[in-house]
């Protein structure tokens, strides 16, 4: 079965598929330079069309300056972003990183509300909402993560918790904004047990419907919604066949150049 481009709805813009690699706390700045170089070569050698499928890496903060320098010097078409930011602009917040600093490093994206931040750093929907607003204020596109635990799934069904988290994350937004949403079921992250494409589609469709009621039909049609949780080269195509899944947020498999570039070239797996 062929992968079709994300259809434009009601004459709106088509959504460019997005493959994002969340490195988490892996690879120092020297390793990042070697990795990004290899990834760029691998994709270029394979004739990757970066305009057709956008590829981004999300290294640790300490790598970002090195990645920026490399991307700018070699004119790489890879995008990059941070894994978190502060809700504050500047001041007495020891250890925090301002969106202004990320913008100064030309970071295009920032992951917000990853389940590991919610779980290990106590990030509530209020914190996620404040960080989402901060990213937008500094001109950085937030990649807002939502997803239910196995218990949530049992108690509330598939969409209730992710949809409520999305409502929470967008609480400070009243006008259209450039956003990416990542649906990452907590039970699928790092477990080797991905959701099925149909499960991902069901929740991504519910998230898009919620976006529509919160921010309007144009934002709903233009916003990319990613699936994340045990994505690999062997299962990516199934997710991207779904009409409301516009890409993937990849953890473990993003740390292997061959595997990650194969995920980015998912269209080749199905002969499109
Ligand atoms: P995983 O992680 O691909 O290793 O399951 C995904 C994520 O946490 O973003």
PDB file of C-alpha atoms and ligand atoms in Angstrom:
ATOM      1  CA  UNK A   1       0.000   0.000   0.000  1.00  0.00           C
ATOM      2  CA  UNK A   2       1.315   3.417  -0.922  1.00  0.00           C
ATOM      3  CA  UNK A   3       1.986   6.173   1.558  1.00  0.00           C
ATOM      4  CA  UNK A   4      -0.025   9.164   0.536  1.00  0.00           C
ATOM      5  CA  UNK A   5       1.043  12.698   1.419  1.00  0.00           C
ATOM      6  CA  UNK A   6      -0.911  14.163   4.302  1.00  0.00           C
ATOM      7  CA  UNK A   7      -3.970  15.419   2.484  1.00  0.00           C
ATOM      8  CA  UNK A   8      -4.734  19.096   2.602  1.00  0.00           C
ATOM      9  CA  UNK A   9      -8.130  19.527   4.181  1.00  0.00           C
ATOM     10  CA  UNK A  10     -10.598  22.046   2.839  1.00  0.00           C
ATOM     11  CA  UNK A  11      -7.958  23.686   0.698  1.00  0.00           C
ATOM     12  CA  UNK A  12      -5.545  24.128   3.633  1.00  0.00           C
ATOM     13  CA  UNK A  13      -1.810  23.502   3.454  1.00  0.00           C
ATOM     14  CA  UNK A  14      -0.595  19.901   3.222  1.00  0.00           C
ATOM     15  CA  UNK A  15       1.411  18.777   6.245  1.00  0.00           C
ATOM     16  CA  UNK A  16       5.065  17.899   5.629  1.00  0.00           C
ATOM     17  CA  UNK A  17       5.872  14.601   7.364  1.00  0.00           C
ATOM     18  CA  UNK A  18       8.259  15.090  10.272  1.00  0.00           C
ATOM     19  CA  UNK A  19      10.740  12.590  11.692  1.00  0.00           C
ATOM     20  CA  UNK A  20      12.190  13.789  14.995  1.00  0.00           C
ATOM     21  CA  UNK A  21      14.977  12.121  16.978  1.00  0.00           C
ATOM     22  CA  UNK A  22      14.826  12.630  20.746  1.00  0.00           C
ATOM     23  CA  UNK A  23      18.315  11.734  21.975  1.00  0.00           C
ATOM     24  CA  UNK A  24      17.336  12.141  25.643  1.00  0.00           C
ATOM     25  CA  UNK A  25      20.483  12.180  27.858  1.00  0.00           C
ATOM     26  CA  UNK A  26      22.760  10.566  25.272  1.00  0.00           C
ATOM     27  CA  UNK A  27      25.734  11.784  23.181  1.00  0.00           C
ATOM     28  CA  UNK A  28      28.029  14.591  24.323  1.00  0.00           C
ATOM     29  CA  UNK A  29      28.898  17.468  21.999  1.00  0.00           C
ATOM     30  CA  UNK A  30      31.798  15.653  20.334  1.00  0.00           C
ATOM     31  CA  UNK A  31      29.659  12.580  19.730  1.00  0.00           C
ATOM     32  CA  UNK A  32      26.885  14.852  18.475  1.00  0.00           C
ATOM     33  CA  UNK A  33      29.145  16.372  15.818  1.00  0.00           C
ATOM     34  CA  UNK A  34      30.181  12.934  14.544  1.00  0.00           C
ATOM     35  CA  UNK A  35      26.590  11.685  14.636  1.00  0.00           C
ATOM     36  CA  UNK A  36      25.043  14.624  12.804  1.00  0.00           C
ATOM     37  CA  UNK A  37      27.747  14.488  10.126  1.00  0.00           C
ATOM     38  CA  UNK A  38      27.116  10.786   9.552  1.00  0.00           C
ATOM     39  CA  UNK A  39      23.360  11.255   9.534  1.00  0.00           C
ATOM     40  CA  UNK A  40      23.576  14.046   6.962  1.00  0.00           C
ATOM     41  CA  UNK A  41      25.879  11.958   4.738  1.00  0.00           C
ATOM     42  CA  UNK A  42      23.695   8.899   5.067  1.00  0.00           C
ATOM     43  CA  UNK A  43      20.566  10.811   4.060  1.00  0.00           C
ATOM     44  CA  UNK A  44      22.328  12.669   1.267  1.00  0.00           C
ATOM     45  CA  UNK A  45      23.829   9.452  -0.159  1.00  0.00           C
ATOM     46  CA  UNK A  46      20.350   7.949  -0.158  1.00  0.00           C
ATOM     47  CA  UNK A  47      19.003  10.963  -2.055  1.00  0.00           C
ATOM     48  CA  UNK A  48      16.718  12.005   0.788  1.00  0.00           C
ATOM     49  CA  UNK A  49      14.301  14.791  -0.153  1.00  0.00           C
ATOM     50  CA  UNK A  50      14.349  17.017   2.921  1.00  0.00           C
ATOM     51  CA  UNK A  51      11.492  19.118   1.570  1.00  0.00           C
ATOM     52  CA  UNK A  52       9.296  16.005   1.371  1.00  0.00           C
ATOM     53  CA  UNK A  53      10.141  14.628   4.826  1.00  0.00           C
ATOM     54  CA  UNK A  54      11.591  16.978   7.436  1.00  0.00           C
ATOM     55  CA  UNK A  55      14.216  15.461   9.730  1.00  0.00           C
ATOM     56  CA  UNK A  56      15.215  16.938  13.095  1.00  0.00           C
ATOM     57  CA  UNK A  57      17.450  15.965  15.987  1.00  0.00           C
ATOM     58  CA  UNK A  58      16.920  16.918  19.637  1.00  0.00           C
ATOM     59  CA  UNK A  59      20.306  16.715  21.387  1.00  0.00           C
ATOM     60  CA  UNK A  60      21.085  17.645  24.998  1.00  0.00           C
ATOM     61  CA  UNK A  61      21.513  21.385  25.700  1.00  0.00           C
ATOM     62  CA  UNK A  62      25.314  21.155  25.851  1.00  0.00           C
ATOM     63  CA  UNK A  63      25.425  19.877  22.244  1.00  0.00           C
ATOM     64  CA  UNK A  64      23.282  22.554  20.652  1.00  0.00           C
ATOM     65  CA  UNK A  65      25.998  25.120  19.930  1.00  0.00           C
ATOM     66  CA  UNK A  66      28.125  22.434  18.224  1.00  0.00           C
ATOM     67  CA  UNK A  67      25.152  21.215  16.177  1.00  0.00           C
ATOM     68  CA  UNK A  68      24.285  24.785  15.203  1.00  0.00           C
ATOM     69  CA  UNK A  69      27.844  25.464  14.028  1.00  0.00           C
ATOM     70  CA  UNK A  70      27.982  22.256  11.996  1.00  0.00           C
ATOM     71  CA  UNK A  71      24.557  22.709  10.407  1.00  0.00           C
ATOM     72  CA  UNK A  72      25.367  26.318   9.466  1.00  0.00           C
ATOM     73  CA  UNK A  73      28.922  25.632   8.210  1.00  0.00           C
ATOM     74  CA  UNK A  74      27.988  22.619   6.092  1.00  0.00           C
ATOM     75  CA  UNK A  75      24.560  24.016   5.116  1.00  0.00           C
ATOM     76  CA  UNK A  76      22.886  20.835   6.293  1.00  0.00           C
ATOM     77  CA  UNK A  77      19.160  20.554   5.768  1.00  0.00           C
ATOM     78  CA  UNK A  78      18.636  18.934   9.153  1.00  0.00           C
ATOM     79  CA  UNK A  79      16.609  20.819  11.726  1.00  0.00           C
ATOM     80  CA  UNK A  80      17.383  20.693  15.444  1.00  0.00           C
ATOM     81  CA  UNK A  81      15.748  21.555  18.694  1.00  0.00           C
ATOM     82  CA  UNK A  82      16.042  21.291  22.462  1.00  0.00           C
ATOM     83  CA  UNK A  83      14.441  18.767  24.788  1.00  0.00           C
ATOM     84  CA  UNK A  84      13.045  21.327  27.237  1.00  0.00           C
ATOM     85  CA  UNK A  85      13.071  25.030  28.083  1.00  0.00           C
ATOM     86  CA  UNK A  86      12.250  27.279  31.014  1.00  0.00           C
ATOM     87  CA  UNK A  87       8.853  28.895  31.353  1.00  0.00           C
ATOM     88  CA  UNK A  88      10.760  32.062  32.352  1.00  0.00           C
ATOM     89  CA  UNK A  89      12.642  34.480  30.118  1.00  0.00           C
ATOM     90  CA  UNK A  90      15.619  35.212  32.416  1.00  0.00           C
ATOM     91  CA  UNK A  91      16.543  35.732  36.044  1.00  0.00           C
ATOM     92  CA  UNK A  92      17.199  33.775  39.227  1.00  0.00           C
ATOM     93  CA  UNK A  93      16.302  30.283  37.997  1.00  0.00           C
ATOM     94  CA  UNK A  94      19.431  28.205  38.582  1.00  0.00           C
ATOM     95  CA  UNK A  95      19.913  25.487  36.015  1.00  0.00           C
ATOM     96  CA  UNK A  96      17.153  26.677  33.698  1.00  0.00           C
ATOM     97  CA  UNK A  97      17.526  27.444  29.982  1.00  0.00           C
ATOM     98  CA  UNK A  98      15.582  30.340  28.461  1.00  0.00           C
ATOM     99  CA  UNK A  99      13.782  30.129  25.150  1.00  0.00           C
ATOM    100  CA  UNK A 100      15.717  33.289  24.264  1.00  0.00           C
ATOM    101  CA  UNK A 101      18.969  31.304  24.511  1.00  0.00           C
ATOM    102  CA  UNK A 102      17.563  28.557  22.300  1.00  0.00           C
ATOM    103  CA  UNK A 103      16.380  31.105  19.758  1.00  0.00           C
ATOM    104  CA  UNK A 104      19.911  32.572  19.730  1.00  0.00           C
ATOM    105  CA  UNK A 105      21.163  29.106  18.741  1.00  0.00           C
ATOM    106  CA  UNK A 106      18.637  28.995  15.877  1.00  0.00           C
ATOM    107  CA  UNK A 107      16.801  26.058  17.461  1.00  0.00           C
ATOM    108  CA  UNK A 108      13.655  25.616  15.406  1.00  0.00           C
ATOM    109  CA  UNK A 109      11.872  23.312  17.852  1.00  0.00           C
ATOM    110  CA  UNK A 110      11.630  22.424  21.518  1.00  0.00           C
ATOM    111  CA  UNK A 111      10.107  19.297  23.041  1.00  0.00           C
ATOM    112  CA  UNK A 112       7.720  20.167  25.872  1.00  0.00           C
ATOM    113  CA  UNK A 113       6.024  17.928  28.418  1.00  0.00           C
ATOM    114  CA  UNK A 114       7.739  14.673  27.506  1.00  0.00           C
ATOM    115  CA  UNK A 115       6.407  11.936  29.776  1.00  0.00           C
ATOM    116  CA  UNK A 116       9.856  11.606  31.378  1.00  0.00           C
ATOM    117  CA  UNK A 117       9.685  15.288  32.401  1.00  0.00           C
ATOM    118  CA  UNK A 118       6.131  14.816  33.664  1.00  0.00           C
ATOM    119  CA  UNK A 119       7.114  11.670  35.573  1.00  0.00           C
ATOM    120  CA  UNK A 120      10.582  12.493  36.952  1.00  0.00           C
ATOM    121  CA  UNK A 121      10.401  16.280  37.198  1.00  0.00           C
ATOM    122  CA  UNK A 122       6.821  16.709  38.290  1.00  0.00           C
ATOM    123  CA  UNK A 123       5.765  18.716  35.244  1.00  0.00           C
ATOM    124  CA  UNK A 124       2.054  19.395  35.451  1.00  0.00           C
ATOM    125  CA  UNK A 125      -0.263  20.537  32.690  1.00  0.00           C
ATOM    126  CA  UNK A 126       0.163  24.087  34.073  1.00  0.00           C
ATOM    127  CA  UNK A 127       3.950  23.901  33.689  1.00  0.00           C
ATOM    128  CA  UNK A 128       3.561  22.453  30.187  1.00  0.00           C
ATOM    129  CA  UNK A 129       1.168  25.288  29.282  1.00  0.00           C
ATOM    130  CA  UNK A 130       3.603  27.933  30.558  1.00  0.00           C
ATOM    131  CA  UNK A 131       6.504  26.368  28.654  1.00  0.00           C
ATOM    132  CA  UNK A 132       4.430  26.085  25.478  1.00  0.00           C
ATOM    133  CA  UNK A 133       3.588  29.786  25.717  1.00  0.00           C
ATOM    134  CA  UNK A 134       7.280  30.609  26.366  1.00  0.00           C
ATOM    135  CA  UNK A 135       8.406  28.685  23.279  1.00  0.00           C
ATOM    136  CA  UNK A 136       5.907  30.474  21.066  1.00  0.00           C
ATOM    137  CA  UNK A 137       6.892  33.836  22.567  1.00  0.00           C
ATOM    138  CA  UNK A 138      10.507  33.190  21.554  1.00  0.00           C
ATOM    139  CA  UNK A 139       9.617  32.010  18.051  1.00  0.00           C
ATOM    140  CA  UNK A 140      10.397  28.347  18.702  1.00  0.00           C
ATOM    141  CA  UNK A 141       7.913  25.693  17.589  1.00  0.00           C
ATOM    142  CA  UNK A 142       6.805  23.614  20.590  1.00  0.00           C
ATOM    143  CA  UNK A 143       6.604  19.846  20.144  1.00  0.00           C
ATOM    144  CA  UNK A 144       3.998  19.239  22.824  1.00  0.00           C
ATOM    145  CA  UNK A 145       3.971  15.661  24.130  1.00  0.00           C
ATOM    146  CA  UNK A 146       0.839  13.991  25.439  1.00  0.00           C
ATOM    147  CA  UNK A 147       0.073  10.379  26.242  1.00  0.00           C
ATOM    148  CA  UNK A 148      -1.612   8.037  28.645  1.00  0.00           C
ATOM    149  CA  UNK A 149      -0.157   5.422  30.989  1.00  0.00           C
ATOM    150  CA  UNK A 150      -1.313   1.798  30.889  1.00  0.00           C
ATOM    151  CA  UNK A 151      -3.523   2.527  33.936  1.00  0.00           C
ATOM    152  CA  UNK A 152      -5.045   5.567  32.240  1.00  0.00           C
ATOM    153  CA  UNK A 153      -5.803   3.454  29.206  1.00  0.00           C
ATOM    154  CA  UNK A 154      -7.551   0.858  31.335  1.00  0.00           C
ATOM    155  CA  UNK A 155      -9.503   3.402  33.348  1.00  0.00           C
ATOM    156  CA  UNK A 156     -10.342   6.094  30.812  1.00  0.00           C
ATOM    157  CA  UNK A 157     -10.006   4.521  27.372  1.00  0.00           C
ATOM    158  CA  UNK A 158      -7.616   5.577  24.629  1.00  0.00           C
ATOM    159  CA  UNK A 159      -8.128   9.312  24.039  1.00  0.00           C
ATOM    160  CA  UNK A 160      -9.392  10.943  27.236  1.00  0.00           C
ATOM    161  CA  UNK A 161      -6.048  11.590  28.946  1.00  0.00           C
ATOM    162  CA  UNK A 162      -4.082  12.731  25.852  1.00  0.00           C
ATOM    163  CA  UNK A 163      -6.934  15.055  24.849  1.00  0.00           C
ATOM    164  CA  UNK A 164      -7.149  16.516  28.381  1.00  0.00           C
ATOM    165  CA  UNK A 165      -3.352  17.031  28.387  1.00  0.00           C
ATOM    166  CA  UNK A 166      -3.593  18.832  25.054  1.00  0.00           C
ATOM    167  CA  UNK A 167      -6.307  21.122  26.435  1.00  0.00           C
ATOM    168  CA  UNK A 168      -4.054  21.825  29.419  1.00  0.00           C
ATOM    169  CA  UNK A 169      -0.987  22.506  27.287  1.00  0.00           C
ATOM    170  CA  UNK A 170      -2.808  25.019  25.109  1.00  0.00           C
ATOM    171  CA  UNK A 171      -4.529  26.799  27.977  1.00  0.00           C
ATOM    172  CA  UNK A 172      -2.627  30.071  27.410  1.00  0.00           C
ATOM    173  CA  UNK A 173      -3.121  30.077  23.643  1.00  0.00           C
ATOM    174  CA  UNK A 174      -6.030  31.914  22.150  1.00  0.00           C
ATOM    175  CA  UNK A 175      -4.761  32.545  18.643  1.00  0.00           C
ATOM    176  CA  UNK A 176      -3.395  30.253  15.929  1.00  0.00           C
ATOM    177  CA  UNK A 177       0.216  29.179  16.458  1.00  0.00           C
ATOM    178  CA  UNK A 178       2.756  26.983  14.778  1.00  0.00           C
ATOM    179  CA  UNK A 179       2.740  23.790  16.834  1.00  0.00           C
ATOM    180  CA  UNK A 180       3.652  20.128  16.633  1.00  0.00           C
ATOM    181  CA  UNK A 181       1.853  17.602  18.837  1.00  0.00           C
ATOM    182  CA  UNK A 182       3.394  14.245  19.733  1.00  0.00           C
ATOM    183  CA  UNK A 183       1.138  11.451  20.918  1.00  0.00           C
ATOM    184  CA  UNK A 184       3.338   9.161  22.985  1.00  0.00           C
ATOM    185  CA  UNK A 185       1.593   6.474  25.014  1.00  0.00           C
ATOM    186  CA  UNK A 186       3.752   6.059  28.126  1.00  0.00           C
ATOM    187  CA  UNK A 187       3.373   2.277  27.945  1.00  0.00           C
ATOM    188  CA  UNK A 188       4.932   2.268  24.472  1.00  0.00           C
ATOM    189  CA  UNK A 189       7.986   4.427  25.248  1.00  0.00           C
ATOM    190  CA  UNK A 190      11.179   2.402  25.420  1.00  0.00           C
ATOM    191  CA  UNK A 191       9.173  -0.790  25.894  1.00  0.00           C
ATOM    192  CA  UNK A 192       9.617  -2.272  22.441  1.00  0.00           C
ATOM    193  CA  UNK A 193       5.844  -2.507  22.342  1.00  0.00           C
ATOM    194  CA  UNK A 194       4.561   0.182  20.008  1.00  0.00           C
ATOM    195  CA  UNK A 195       0.904   1.069  19.677  1.00  0.00           C
ATOM    196  CA  UNK A 196      -0.756  -0.319  16.583  1.00  0.00           C
ATOM    197  CA  UNK A 197      -1.150   2.091  13.669  1.00  0.00           C
ATOM    198  CA  UNK A 198      -4.917   1.981  14.260  1.00  0.00           C
ATOM    199  CA  UNK A 199      -4.509   2.911  17.942  1.00  0.00           C
ATOM    200  CA  UNK A 200      -2.223   5.792  16.971  1.00  0.00           C
ATOM    201  CA  UNK A 201      -4.674   6.965  14.323  1.00  0.00           C
ATOM    202  CA  UNK A 202      -7.609   6.898  16.732  1.00  0.00           C
ATOM    203  CA  UNK A 203      -5.885   9.124  19.288  1.00  0.00           C
ATOM    204  CA  UNK A 204      -4.261  11.420  16.707  1.00  0.00           C
ATOM    205  CA  UNK A 205      -7.689  11.970  15.101  1.00  0.00           C
ATOM    206  CA  UNK A 206      -9.147  12.825  18.521  1.00  0.00           C
ATOM    207  CA  UNK A 207      -6.273  15.258  19.170  1.00  0.00           C
ATOM    208  CA  UNK A 208      -6.861  16.916  15.794  1.00  0.00           C
ATOM    209  CA  UNK A 209     -10.562  17.274  16.547  1.00  0.00           C
ATOM    210  CA  UNK A 210      -9.682  18.882  19.895  1.00  0.00           C
ATOM    211  CA  UNK A 211      -7.250  21.254  18.186  1.00  0.00           C
ATOM    212  CA  UNK A 212     -10.087  22.218  15.880  1.00  0.00           C
ATOM    213  CA  UNK A 213     -12.395  23.116  18.718  1.00  0.00           C
ATOM    214  CA  UNK A 214      -9.661  24.964  20.640  1.00  0.00           C
ATOM    215  CA  UNK A 215      -7.897  26.866  17.865  1.00  0.00           C
ATOM    216  CA  UNK A 216     -10.028  26.451  14.762  1.00  0.00           C
ATOM    217  CA  UNK A 217     -10.188  24.265  11.680  1.00  0.00           C
ATOM    218  CA  UNK A 218      -7.192  25.868   9.949  1.00  0.00           C
ATOM    219  CA  UNK A 219      -4.849  25.129  12.854  1.00  0.00           C
ATOM    220  CA  UNK A 220      -6.220  21.585  13.108  1.00  0.00           C
ATOM    221  CA  UNK A 221      -5.592  21.011   9.399  1.00  0.00           C
ATOM    222  CA  UNK A 222      -2.082  22.530   9.438  1.00  0.00           C
ATOM    223  CA  UNK A 223      -0.704  21.048  12.676  1.00  0.00           C
ATOM    224  CA  UNK A 224       1.506  17.981  12.462  1.00  0.00           C
ATOM    225  CA  UNK A 225       0.652  15.253  14.937  1.00  0.00           C
ATOM    226  CA  UNK A 226       3.399  12.686  15.517  1.00  0.00           C
ATOM    227  CA  UNK A 227       3.276   9.234  17.032  1.00  0.00           C
ATOM    228  CA  UNK A 228       6.054   8.200  19.440  1.00  0.00           C
ATOM    229  CA  UNK A 229       6.828   5.024  21.367  1.00  0.00           C
ATOM    230  CA  UNK A 230       9.080   2.194  20.127  1.00  0.00           C
ATOM    231  CA  UNK A 231       9.152   3.465  16.536  1.00  0.00           C
ATOM    232  CA  UNK A 232      11.637   1.606  14.311  1.00  0.00           C
ATOM    233  CA  UNK A 233      12.355   1.287  10.600  1.00  0.00           C
ATOM    234  CA  UNK A 234      10.236  -1.865  10.601  1.00  0.00           C
ATOM    235  CA  UNK A 235       7.031  -0.239  11.879  1.00  0.00           C
ATOM    236  CA  UNK A 236       7.246   3.417  10.763  1.00  0.00           C
ATOM    237  CA  UNK A 237       5.471   2.967   7.426  1.00  0.00           C
ATOM    238  CA  UNK A 238       2.356   1.575   9.118  1.00  0.00           C
ATOM    239  CA  UNK A 239       2.017   4.720  11.226  1.00  0.00           C
ATOM    240  CA  UNK A 240       2.577   7.082   8.316  1.00  0.00           C
ATOM    241  CA  UNK A 241      -0.164   5.352   6.320  1.00  0.00           C
ATOM    242  CA  UNK A 242      -2.666   6.719   8.816  1.00  0.00           C
ATOM    243  CA  UNK A 243      -4.314   9.952   7.703  1.00  0.00           C
ATOM    244  CA  UNK A 244      -3.831  11.775  11.024  1.00  0.00           C
ATOM    245  CA  UNK A 245      -0.298  10.594  11.837  1.00  0.00           C
ATOM    246  CA  UNK A 246       2.168  13.048  10.305  1.00  0.00           C
ATOM    247  CA  UNK A 247       5.468  11.682  11.534  1.00  0.00           C
ATOM    248  CA  UNK A 248       7.248  10.190  14.513  1.00  0.00           C
ATOM    249  CA  UNK A 249       9.098  11.193  17.659  1.00  0.00           C
ATOM    250  CA  UNK A 250      11.793   8.545  17.909  1.00  0.00           C
ATOM    251  CA  UNK A 251      13.836   7.812  21.047  1.00  0.00           C
ATOM    252  CA  UNK A 252      16.090   4.748  21.157  1.00  0.00           C
ATOM    253  CA  UNK A 253      16.137   4.172  17.405  1.00  0.00           C
ATOM    254  CA  UNK A 254      17.231   7.779  16.781  1.00  0.00           C
ATOM    255  CA  UNK A 255      20.657   6.988  18.280  1.00  0.00           C
ATOM    256  CA  UNK A 256      21.600   4.642  15.430  1.00  0.00           C
ATOM    257  CA  UNK A 257      22.450   6.496  12.216  1.00  0.00           C
ATOM    258  CA  UNK A 258      21.453   3.685   9.848  1.00  0.00           C
ATOM    259  CA  UNK A 259      18.218   2.980  11.680  1.00  0.00           C
ATOM    260  CA  UNK A 260      17.199   6.635  12.039  1.00  0.00           C
ATOM    261  CA  UNK A 261      17.949   7.454   8.414  1.00  0.00           C
ATOM    262  CA  UNK A 262      15.953   4.399   7.386  1.00  0.00           C
ATOM    263  CA  UNK A 263      13.019   5.686   9.472  1.00  0.00           C
ATOM    264  CA  UNK A 264      13.333   9.088   7.770  1.00  0.00           C
ATOM    265  CA  UNK A 265      13.252   7.346   4.382  1.00  0.00           C
ATOM    266  CA  UNK A 266      10.119   5.378   5.268  1.00  0.00           C
ATOM    267  CA  UNK A 267       8.562   6.249   1.923  1.00  0.00           C
ATOM    268  CA  UNK A 268      11.159   4.036   0.256  1.00  0.00           C
ATOM    269  CA  UNK A 269       9.979   1.040   2.280  1.00  0.00           C
ATOM    270  CA  UNK A 270       6.665   1.150   0.533  1.00  0.00           C
ATOM    271  CA  UNK A 271       7.820   2.228  -2.892  1.00  0.00           C
ATOM    272  CA  UNK A 272       6.441   5.748  -2.989  1.00  0.00           C
TER     273      UNK A 272
HETATM  274  P1  LIG B   1      11.362   5.307  22.211  1.00  0.00           P
HETATM  275  O1  LIG B   1      11.139   6.755  22.879  1.00  0.00           O
HETATM  276  O2  LIG B   1      11.347   5.513  20.704  1.00  0.00           O
HETATM  277  O3  LIG B   1      12.704   4.856  22.712  1.00  0.00           O
HETATM  278  O4  LIG B   1      10.235   4.431  22.648  1.00  0.00           O
HETATM  279  C1  LIG B   1      10.261   7.693  22.321  1.00  0.00           C
HETATM  280  C2  LIG B   1      10.285   8.961  23.141  1.00  0.00           C
HETATM  281  O5  LIG B   1      10.409   8.899  24.371  1.00  0.00           O
HETATM  282  O6  LIG B   1      10.194  10.067  22.572  1.00  0.00           O
END
